Tab-separated table of C-alpha atoms and ligand atoms in Angstrom:
chain	number	residue	atom	x	y	z
F	1	UNK	CA	-84.864	-29.609	11.535
F	2	UNK	CA	-84.387	-33.349	12.037
F	3	UNK	CA	-84.003	-34.107	15.717
F	4	UNK	CA	-84.218	-37.181	17.901
F	5	UNK	CA	-85.238	-40.480	16.352
F	6	UNK	CA	-86.116	-38.924	13.012
F	7	UNK	CA	-82.575	-37.879	12.314
F	8	UNK	CA	-81.027	-39.583	9.331
F	9	UNK	CA	-77.572	-39.580	10.835
F	10	UNK	CA	-78.862	-41.197	14.026
F	11	UNK	CA	-80.481	-43.945	11.978
F	12	UNK	CA	-77.214	-44.447	10.140
F	13	UNK	CA	-75.230	-44.581	13.385
F	14	UNK	CA	-77.536	-47.127	14.987
F	15	UNK	CA	-77.729	-49.271	11.835
F	16	UNK	CA	-74.063	-50.165	12.117
F	17	UNK	CA	-74.393	-53.678	13.566
F	18	UNK	CA	-76.448	-54.756	10.524
F	19	UNK	CA	-74.340	-52.776	8.077
F	20	UNK	CA	-71.115	-54.248	9.453
F	21	UNK	CA	-72.575	-57.747	8.979
F	22	UNK	CA	-73.446	-56.967	5.367
F	23	UNK	CA	-70.002	-55.445	4.833
F	24	UNK	CA	-68.405	-58.546	6.243
F	25	UNK	CA	-70.244	-60.696	3.673
F	26	UNK	CA	-68.962	-58.391	0.944
F	27	UNK	CA	-65.406	-58.667	2.170
F	28	UNK	CA	-65.519	-62.425	2.280
F	29	UNK	CA	-67.007	-62.480	-1.220
F	30	UNK	CA	-64.056	-60.386	-2.431
F	31	UNK	CA	-61.356	-62.348	-0.639
F	32	UNK	CA	-59.845	-63.977	-3.744
F	33	UNK	CA	-59.791	-60.771	-5.787
F	34	UNK	CA	-58.205	-58.915	-2.912
F	35	UNK	CA	-55.545	-61.534	-2.355
F	36	UNK	CA	-54.696	-61.515	-6.036
F	37	UNK	CA	-53.904	-57.800	-5.945
F	38	UNK	CA	-52.331	-57.724	-2.501
F	39	UNK	CA	-49.910	-60.536	-3.363
F	40	UNK	CA	-49.387	-59.604	-7.028
F	41	UNK	CA	-46.076	-57.910	-6.185
F	42	UNK	CA	-43.788	-57.617	-3.223
F	43	UNK	CA	-44.936	-54.120	-2.307
F	44	UNK	CA	-42.249	-51.886	-0.761
F	45	UNK	CA	-44.807	-49.411	0.515
F	46	UNK	CA	-48.528	-49.275	1.100
F	47	UNK	CA	-49.907	-45.748	0.854
F	48	UNK	CA	-53.327	-45.143	2.347
F	49	UNK	CA	-55.032	-41.948	1.295
F	50	UNK	CA	-58.266	-39.984	1.510
F	51	UNK	CA	-59.610	-36.579	2.550
F	52	UNK	CA	-61.290	-35.478	5.764
F	53	UNK	CA	-62.726	-38.558	7.444
F	54	UNK	CA	-61.070	-40.862	4.971
F	55	UNK	CA	-57.684	-39.222	5.581
F	56	UNK	CA	-58.091	-40.000	9.283
F	57	UNK	CA	-59.123	-43.493	8.315
F	58	UNK	CA	-55.883	-43.699	6.320
F	59	UNK	CA	-53.836	-42.717	9.370
F	60	UNK	CA	-55.414	-45.453	11.465
F	61	UNK	CA	-55.141	-47.981	8.657
F	62	UNK	CA	-51.478	-47.315	7.951
F	63	UNK	CA	-50.493	-47.692	11.567
F	64	UNK	CA	-52.416	-50.898	11.934
F	65	UNK	CA	-51.220	-52.344	8.621
F	66	UNK	CA	-47.547	-51.842	9.414
F	67	UNK	CA	-47.912	-53.305	12.911
F	68	UNK	CA	-49.729	-56.366	11.599
F	69	UNK	CA	-47.816	-57.050	8.403
F	70	UNK	CA	-44.397	-55.409	8.717
F	71	UNK	CA	-45.066	-53.722	5.340
F	72	UNK	CA	-43.975	-50.095	5.327
F	73	UNK	CA	-47.236	-48.143	5.446
F	74	UNK	CA	-48.132	-44.480	5.443
F	75	UNK	CA	-51.352	-42.507	5.685
F	76	UNK	CA	-51.281	-39.231	3.738
F	77	UNK	CA	-53.893	-36.692	2.676
F	78	UNK	CA	-54.731	-37.117	-1.015
F	79	UNK	CA	-53.803	-33.491	-1.670
F	80	UNK	CA	-50.201	-34.220	-0.600
F	81	UNK	CA	-49.904	-36.979	-3.193
F	82	UNK	CA	-51.462	-34.792	-5.865
F	83	UNK	CA	-49.580	-31.570	-5.090
F	84	UNK	CA	-46.396	-32.553	-3.204
F	85	UNK	CA	-45.540	-36.001	-4.586
F	86	UNK	CA	-41.779	-35.623	-4.106
F	87	UNK	CA	-42.254	-35.762	-0.353
F	88	UNK	CA	-44.455	-38.815	-0.631
F	89	UNK	CA	-42.430	-40.854	-3.138
F	90	UNK	CA	-38.778	-40.552	-2.132
F	91	UNK	CA	-37.773	-43.632	-4.152
F	92	UNK	CA	-39.128	-43.555	-7.695
F	93	UNK	CA	-38.496	-47.222	-8.248
F	94	UNK	CA	-40.284	-48.410	-5.123
F	95	UNK	CA	-43.232	-50.678	-5.731
F	96	UNK	CA	-46.110	-48.876	-4.144
F	97	UNK	CA	-49.708	-49.901	-3.682
F	98	UNK	CA	-52.096	-46.994	-3.216
F	99	UNK	CA	-55.174	-47.760	-1.163
F	100	UNK	CA	-57.465	-44.818	-1.921
F	101	UNK	CA	-60.492	-44.487	0.341
F	102	UNK	CA	-63.517	-42.313	-0.371
F	103	UNK	CA	-67.164	-42.748	0.572
F	104	UNK	CA	-68.337	-40.830	-2.490
F	105	UNK	CA	-65.522	-41.966	-4.748
F	106	UNK	CA	-65.532	-38.541	-6.352
F	107	UNK	CA	-63.554	-36.218	-4.083
F	108	UNK	CA	-61.295	-34.241	-6.388
F	109	UNK	CA	-58.028	-34.584	-4.473
F	110	UNK	CA	-58.478	-38.322	-4.103
F	111	UNK	CA	-59.049	-38.754	-7.824
F	112	UNK	CA	-56.048	-36.515	-8.562
F	113	UNK	CA	-53.941	-38.601	-6.160
F	114	UNK	CA	-54.906	-41.750	-8.044
F	115	UNK	CA	-53.936	-40.113	-11.334
F	116	UNK	CA	-50.611	-38.919	-9.897
F	117	UNK	CA	-49.929	-42.341	-8.455
F	118	UNK	CA	-50.384	-43.840	-11.909
F	119	UNK	CA	-47.250	-41.978	-13.009
F	120	UNK	CA	-45.116	-44.149	-10.720
F	121	UNK	CA	-43.435	-47.026	-12.578
F	122	UNK	CA	-44.380	-49.867	-10.221
F	123	UNK	CA	-47.800	-49.234	-8.875
F	124	UNK	CA	-51.395	-50.294	-8.476
F	125	UNK	CA	-54.520	-48.786	-6.977
F	126	UNK	CA	-57.001	-50.428	-4.684
F	127	UNK	CA	-60.091	-48.231	-4.275
F	128	UNK	CA	-62.377	-48.519	-1.276
F	129	UNK	CA	-65.655	-46.681	-1.697
F	130	UNK	CA	-69.384	-46.969	-1.070
F	131	UNK	CA	-70.304	-46.158	-4.678
F	132	UNK	CA	-69.968	-48.614	-7.497
F	133	UNK	CA	-70.209	-46.153	-10.391
F	134	UNK	CA	-67.881	-43.574	-8.906
F	135	UNK	CA	-64.769	-42.193	-10.620
F	136	UNK	CA	-62.627	-43.886	-7.969
F	137	UNK	CA	-64.182	-47.298	-8.618
F	138	UNK	CA	-63.669	-46.816	-12.334
F	139	UNK	CA	-60.013	-45.798	-12.017
F	140	UNK	CA	-58.889	-48.439	-9.519
F	141	UNK	CA	-57.302	-51.758	-10.469
F	142	UNK	CA	-59.662	-53.256	-7.953
F	143	UNK	CA	-62.622	-51.519	-6.339
F	144	UNK	CA	-63.905	-52.766	-3.031
F	145	UNK	CA	-67.418	-51.353	-2.806
F	146	UNK	CA	-69.083	-51.288	0.604
F	147	UNK	CA	-72.423	-50.283	-0.894
F	148	UNK	CA	-74.547	-51.232	2.131
F	149	UNK	CA	-72.725	-48.595	4.152
F	150	UNK	CA	-73.507	-45.698	1.831
F	151	UNK	CA	-75.171	-42.734	3.476
F	152	UNK	CA	-77.557	-39.860	2.956
F	153	UNK	CA	-75.919	-37.813	5.707
F	154	UNK	CA	-73.167	-35.331	5.139
F	155	UNK	CA	-71.113	-36.515	8.125
F	156	UNK	CA	-69.672	-39.980	7.627
F	157	UNK	CA	-70.532	-42.537	10.253
F	158	UNK	CA	-71.287	-46.088	9.065
F	159	UNK	CA	-69.390	-45.447	5.824
F	160	UNK	CA	-66.280	-44.668	7.846
F	161	UNK	CA	-66.554	-47.709	10.081
F	162	UNK	CA	-67.377	-50.091	7.254
F	163	UNK	CA	-64.450	-48.910	5.167
F	164	UNK	CA	-62.317	-49.211	8.290
F	165	UNK	CA	-63.492	-52.803	8.612
F	166	UNK	CA	-62.404	-53.267	5.003
F	167	UNK	CA	-58.847	-52.053	5.657
F	168	UNK	CA	-58.664	-54.205	8.772
F	169	UNK	CA	-59.714	-57.175	6.670
F	170	UNK	CA	-56.972	-56.342	4.165
F	171	UNK	CA	-54.353	-56.219	6.935
F	172	UNK	CA	-55.599	-59.550	8.246
F	173	UNK	CA	-55.289	-61.093	4.765
F	174	UNK	CA	-51.770	-59.784	4.184
F	175	UNK	CA	-50.696	-60.904	7.652
F	176	UNK	CA	-52.416	-64.246	6.996
F	177	UNK	CA	-53.824	-63.888	10.482
F	178	UNK	CA	-56.877	-66.160	10.640
F	179	UNK	CA	-57.557	-65.616	14.359
F	180	UNK	CA	-57.636	-61.855	13.743
F	181	UNK	CA	-60.107	-62.290	10.867
F	182	UNK	CA	-62.285	-64.568	12.980
F	183	UNK	CA	-62.289	-61.942	15.712
F	184	UNK	CA	-63.332	-59.224	13.258
F	185	UNK	CA	-66.296	-61.365	12.235
F	186	UNK	CA	-67.594	-61.030	15.812
F	187	UNK	CA	-67.586	-57.227	15.751
F	188	UNK	CA	-71.179	-56.688	14.536
F	189	UNK	CA	-72.638	-58.680	17.429
F	190	UNK	CA	-70.345	-57.010	19.919
F	191	UNK	CA	-71.279	-53.574	18.645
F	192	UNK	CA	-74.959	-54.338	19.188
F	193	UNK	CA	-74.197	-55.034	22.864
F	194	UNK	CA	-71.994	-51.958	23.208
F	195	UNK	CA	-74.712	-49.688	21.821
F	196	UNK	CA	-77.391	-51.246	24.026
F	197	UNK	CA	-75.241	-50.913	27.138
F	198	UNK	CA	-73.666	-47.531	26.614
F	199	UNK	CA	-75.680	-45.528	24.079
F	200	UNK	CA	-77.839	-43.800	26.667
F	201	UNK	CA	-74.886	-43.061	28.911
F	202	UNK	CA	-72.989	-41.404	26.062
F	203	UNK	CA	-76.046	-39.197	25.450
F	204	UNK	CA	-75.921	-38.045	29.084
F	205	UNK	CA	-72.210	-37.262	28.967
F	206	UNK	CA	-72.649	-35.367	25.698
F	207	UNK	CA	-75.297	-33.219	27.330
F	208	UNK	CA	-72.743	-31.683	29.744
F	209	UNK	CA	-71.886	-28.046	29.132
F	210	UNK	CA	-68.452	-28.730	27.678
F	211	UNK	CA	-66.534	-25.875	26.215
F	212	UNK	CA	-63.570	-27.953	25.072
F	213	UNK	CA	-63.588	-31.615	24.108
F	214	UNK	CA	-60.236	-33.265	23.536
F	215	UNK	CA	-59.860	-36.663	21.879
F	216	UNK	CA	-56.821	-38.683	22.875
F	217	UNK	CA	-55.536	-41.806	21.149
F	218	UNK	CA	-52.143	-43.313	20.444
F	219	UNK	CA	-50.817	-45.837	17.937
F	220	UNK	CA	-53.724	-47.100	15.815
F	221	UNK	CA	-56.148	-45.038	17.881
F	222	UNK	CA	-54.764	-41.657	16.898
F	223	UNK	CA	-56.555	-41.585	13.532
F	224	UNK	CA	-59.778	-42.644	15.260
F	225	UNK	CA	-59.394	-39.877	17.842
F	226	UNK	CA	-59.043	-37.449	14.926
F	227	UNK	CA	-62.273	-38.778	13.445
F	228	UNK	CA	-64.051	-38.208	16.784
F	229	UNK	CA	-62.774	-34.643	16.696
F	230	UNK	CA	-63.985	-34.149	13.122
F	231	UNK	CA	-67.463	-35.445	13.929
F	232	UNK	CA	-67.789	-32.893	16.700
F	233	UNK	CA	-66.657	-30.082	14.431
F	234	UNK	CA	-68.849	-31.114	11.500
F	235	UNK	CA	-72.074	-31.845	13.332
F	236	UNK	CA	-71.939	-29.907	16.606
F	237	UNK	CA	-69.916	-26.956	15.291
F	238	UNK	CA	-67.781	-27.310	18.412
F	239	UNK	CA	-64.070	-26.685	18.350
F	240	UNK	CA	-62.219	-29.782	19.437
F	241	UNK	CA	-58.744	-31.204	19.118
F	242	UNK	CA	-57.126	-34.606	18.911
F	243	UNK	CA	-53.730	-35.602	20.247
F	244	UNK	CA	-51.574	-38.610	20.809
F	245	UNK	CA	-52.025	-39.167	24.545
F	246	UNK	CA	-48.613	-38.137	25.799
F	247	UNK	CA	-48.410	-35.202	23.386
F	248	UNK	CA	-51.228	-33.564	25.321
F	249	UNK	CA	-48.914	-32.705	28.203
F	250	UNK	CA	-46.605	-30.779	25.873
F	251	UNK	CA	-48.529	-27.534	25.824
F	252	UNK	CA	-52.239	-28.171	25.173
F	253	UNK	CA	-52.766	-29.267	28.783
F	254	UNK	CA	-52.534	-25.555	29.686
F	255	UNK	CA	-56.097	-25.175	28.348
F	256	UNK	CA	-57.667	-27.644	30.789
F	257	UNK	CA	-60.361	-26.250	33.066
F	258	UNK	CA	-63.594	-27.473	34.622
F	259	UNK	CA	-65.409	-27.223	31.281
F	260	UNK	CA	-62.908	-29.490	29.529
F	261	UNK	CA	-63.738	-33.091	28.708
F	262	UNK	CA	-60.930	-35.391	27.580
F	263	UNK	CA	-62.162	-38.527	25.822
F	264	UNK	CA	-59.457	-41.202	25.860
F	265	UNK	CA	-59.393	-44.223	23.564
F	266	UNK	CA	-57.257	-46.564	25.604
F	267	UNK	CA	-54.864	-49.059	24.093
F	268	UNK	CA	-53.530	-52.191	25.755
F	269	UNK	CA	-49.931	-51.370	24.866
F	270	UNK	CA	-49.702	-48.100	26.795
F	271	UNK	CA	-52.780	-48.148	29.018
F	272	UNK	CA	-50.982	-47.127	32.219
F	273	UNK	CA	-49.309	-44.146	30.546
F	274	UNK	CA	-52.607	-43.131	28.967
F	275	UNK	CA	-54.585	-43.334	32.209
F	276	UNK	CA	-51.901	-41.187	33.837
F	277	UNK	CA	-52.572	-38.440	31.266
F	278	UNK	CA	-56.294	-38.622	32.047
F	279	UNK	CA	-55.466	-38.405	35.762
F	280	UNK	CA	-53.489	-35.221	35.049
F	281	UNK	CA	-56.522	-33.736	33.290
F	282	UNK	CA	-58.668	-34.434	36.366
F	283	UNK	CA	-56.018	-33.062	38.725
F	284	UNK	CA	-56.219	-29.797	36.788
F	285	UNK	CA	-59.996	-29.639	37.139
F	286	UNK	CA	-61.062	-31.255	33.845
F	287	UNK	CA	-63.286	-34.305	33.356
F	288	UNK	CA	-62.437	-37.525	31.560
F	289	UNK	CA	-64.261	-40.241	29.651
F	290	UNK	CA	-62.186	-43.397	29.256
F	291	UNK	CA	-63.185	-45.891	26.565
F	292	UNK	CA	-61.330	-49.101	27.300
F	293	UNK	CA	-61.930	-52.814	27.064
F	294	UNK	CA	-62.031	-53.328	30.823
F	295	UNK	CA	-62.275	-50.979	33.786
F	296	UNK	CA	-58.723	-50.214	34.850
F	297	UNK	CA	-57.734	-51.471	38.289
F	298	UNK	CA	-57.892	-48.465	40.596
F	299	UNK	CA	-58.770	-46.112	37.739
F	300	UNK	CA	-60.826	-43.176	38.866
F	301	UNK	CA	-62.263	-41.772	35.638
F	302	UNK	CA	-65.080	-39.253	35.731
F	303	UNK	CA	-66.886	-41.371	33.147
F	304	UNK	CA	-65.970	-44.813	31.866
F	305	UNK	CA	-67.170	-47.098	29.100
F	306	UNK	CA	-65.950	-50.672	29.037
F	307	UNK	CA	-66.278	-52.361	25.672
F	308	UNK	CA	-65.931	-55.793	27.258
F	309	UNK	CA	-64.960	-57.376	23.951
F	310	UNK	CA	-62.017	-59.475	25.109
F	311	UNK	CA	-60.428	-58.544	21.762
F	312	UNK	CA	-56.969	-57.076	21.356
F	313	UNK	CA	-56.509	-53.355	20.754
F	314	UNK	CA	-56.342	-53.692	16.969
F	315	UNK	CA	-59.383	-55.914	16.521
F	316	UNK	CA	-61.703	-53.977	18.822
F	317	UNK	CA	-60.764	-50.474	17.641
F	318	UNK	CA	-63.853	-49.957	15.467
F	319	UNK	CA	-66.123	-50.411	18.498
F	320	UNK	CA	-65.088	-46.989	19.815
F	321	UNK	CA	-66.299	-45.122	16.749
F	322	UNK	CA	-70.097	-45.397	17.024
F	323	UNK	CA	-69.752	-44.114	20.593
F	324	UNK	CA	-67.831	-41.066	19.394
F	325	UNK	CA	-70.428	-40.558	16.656
F	326	UNK	CA	-73.233	-40.743	19.205
F	327	UNK	CA	-71.396	-38.273	21.388
F	328	UNK	CA	-71.216	-35.807	18.492
F	329	UNK	CA	-74.856	-36.419	17.575
F	330	UNK	CA	-76.167	-35.754	21.095
F	331	UNK	CA	-73.900	-32.748	21.521
F	332	UNK	CA	-75.367	-31.369	18.297
F	333	UNK	CA	-78.926	-31.852	19.491
F	334	UNK	CA	-78.058	-30.378	22.909
F	335	UNK	CA	-76.799	-27.271	21.112
F	336	UNK	CA	-80.039	-26.983	19.158
F	337	UNK	CA	-78.353	-27.700	15.824
F	338	UNK	CA	-79.442	-29.975	12.999
F	339	UNK	CA	-77.124	-33.004	12.809
F	340	UNK	CA	-78.358	-33.899	9.320
F	341	UNK	CA	-77.447	-30.600	7.743
F	342	UNK	CA	-74.064	-29.364	8.975
F	343	UNK	CA	-73.425	-25.872	7.736
F	344	UNK	CA	-70.917	-25.119	4.958
F	345	UNK	CA	-70.479	-28.806	4.126
F	346	UNK	CA	-71.430	-31.158	1.345
F	347	UNK	CA	-71.057	-34.898	1.122
F	348	UNK	CA	-67.984	-34.544	-1.077
F	349	UNK	CA	-65.726	-31.728	-2.174
F	350	UNK	CA	-65.673	-31.692	-5.969
F	351	UNK	CA	-63.642	-28.752	-7.196
F	352	UNK	CA	-64.710	-26.671	-10.149
F	353	UNK	CA	-63.067	-27.802	-13.369
F	354	UNK	CA	-62.214	-31.205	-11.899
D	401	F1P	C1	-64.413	-36.793	2.185
D	401	F1P	C2	-64.989	-35.602	2.949
D	401	F1P	C3	-65.812	-35.992	4.156
D	401	F1P	C4	-66.363	-34.796	4.884
D	401	F1P	C5	-66.974	-33.724	3.998
D	401	F1P	C6	-66.296	-33.563	2.676
D	401	F1P	O1	-65.372	-37.458	1.442
D	401	F1P	O2	-63.894	-34.833	3.375
D	401	F1P	O3	-65.012	-36.696	5.080
D	401	F1P	O4	-67.311	-35.228	5.827
D	401	F1P	O5	-68.329	-33.893	3.845
D	401	F1P	O6	-65.803	-34.811	2.123
D	401	F1P	P1	-65.080	-38.817	0.659
D	401	F1P	O7	-63.940	-38.602	-0.272
D	401	F1P	O8	-64.776	-39.872	1.679
D	401	F1P	O9	-66.364	-39.083	-0.079
């Protein structure tokens, strides 16, 4: 069993500052090719798709892309495009760009979604993957390959964040938002500081005897909260849930007790509302971990991590993820499980006969 510093997934998590820098170089090197595709038509809709982690990435990406560009954007599981296309493509004549995301580039539903998308009259496919020779890269009009982020682990960590950086870059290009792109370029250095300052603390919090861990995030953070939840399920075999912050009061809050930890990814837009939900969790006996850019005035969280980036909520979002990954890793080790070999899982789901 790979534990502690020998764990592959831990090495991949902690390598992210360097991997993000390398990914950034890649993105800049692909700027012209990307712009050519992104501006080749006046796209009515941008569809982001993937499976598992990359579906959650699609949710976060779609929300961010629409906010930044005004382009109608949706994040859908690849299986919905492949099997229930009528609900995804209400207007057959719409010009739709599919941004298909897959670490392996070979997940069956994602490849099927690309093939189904090709049946639309006005379409194109941008593939984002870590593997150059993958079926996705071969089928896409343009493949953006974040090869430095590829992984040996089953659970995605740096692959997820690097491909997230790629979709953020794309949104920045479409929005023609140079300050945003310049801010993204500072993320690798900021992440190094965040990991140095907070990595150990996250390990301590993860070591608590939590029975229920809830991930809360709204707007662009909802998809990232879902990814935190998935990491805990995949690696630590711990049931967890993710909610939009204010949704949590509508029923799930009934489950809060002293062995509940709510991890909140705080936005700028709705910070006061979000902190109020965390306060409700504490009032009911639960504990809270708030991940925000600055400590809230008067906030009384059980645990708090301040990213201290000075970046807006969209630009800094990726900084939360390695902390959630570390949380899942340390929870896994605390439970005596092997984070490198999650049970029942493989790197990619390739269906028989695909
Ligand atoms: C998607 C995915 C992973 C998950 C699991 C099975 O892979 O669902 O998110 O961890 O191992 O595959 P991909 O299409 O991004 O390669």
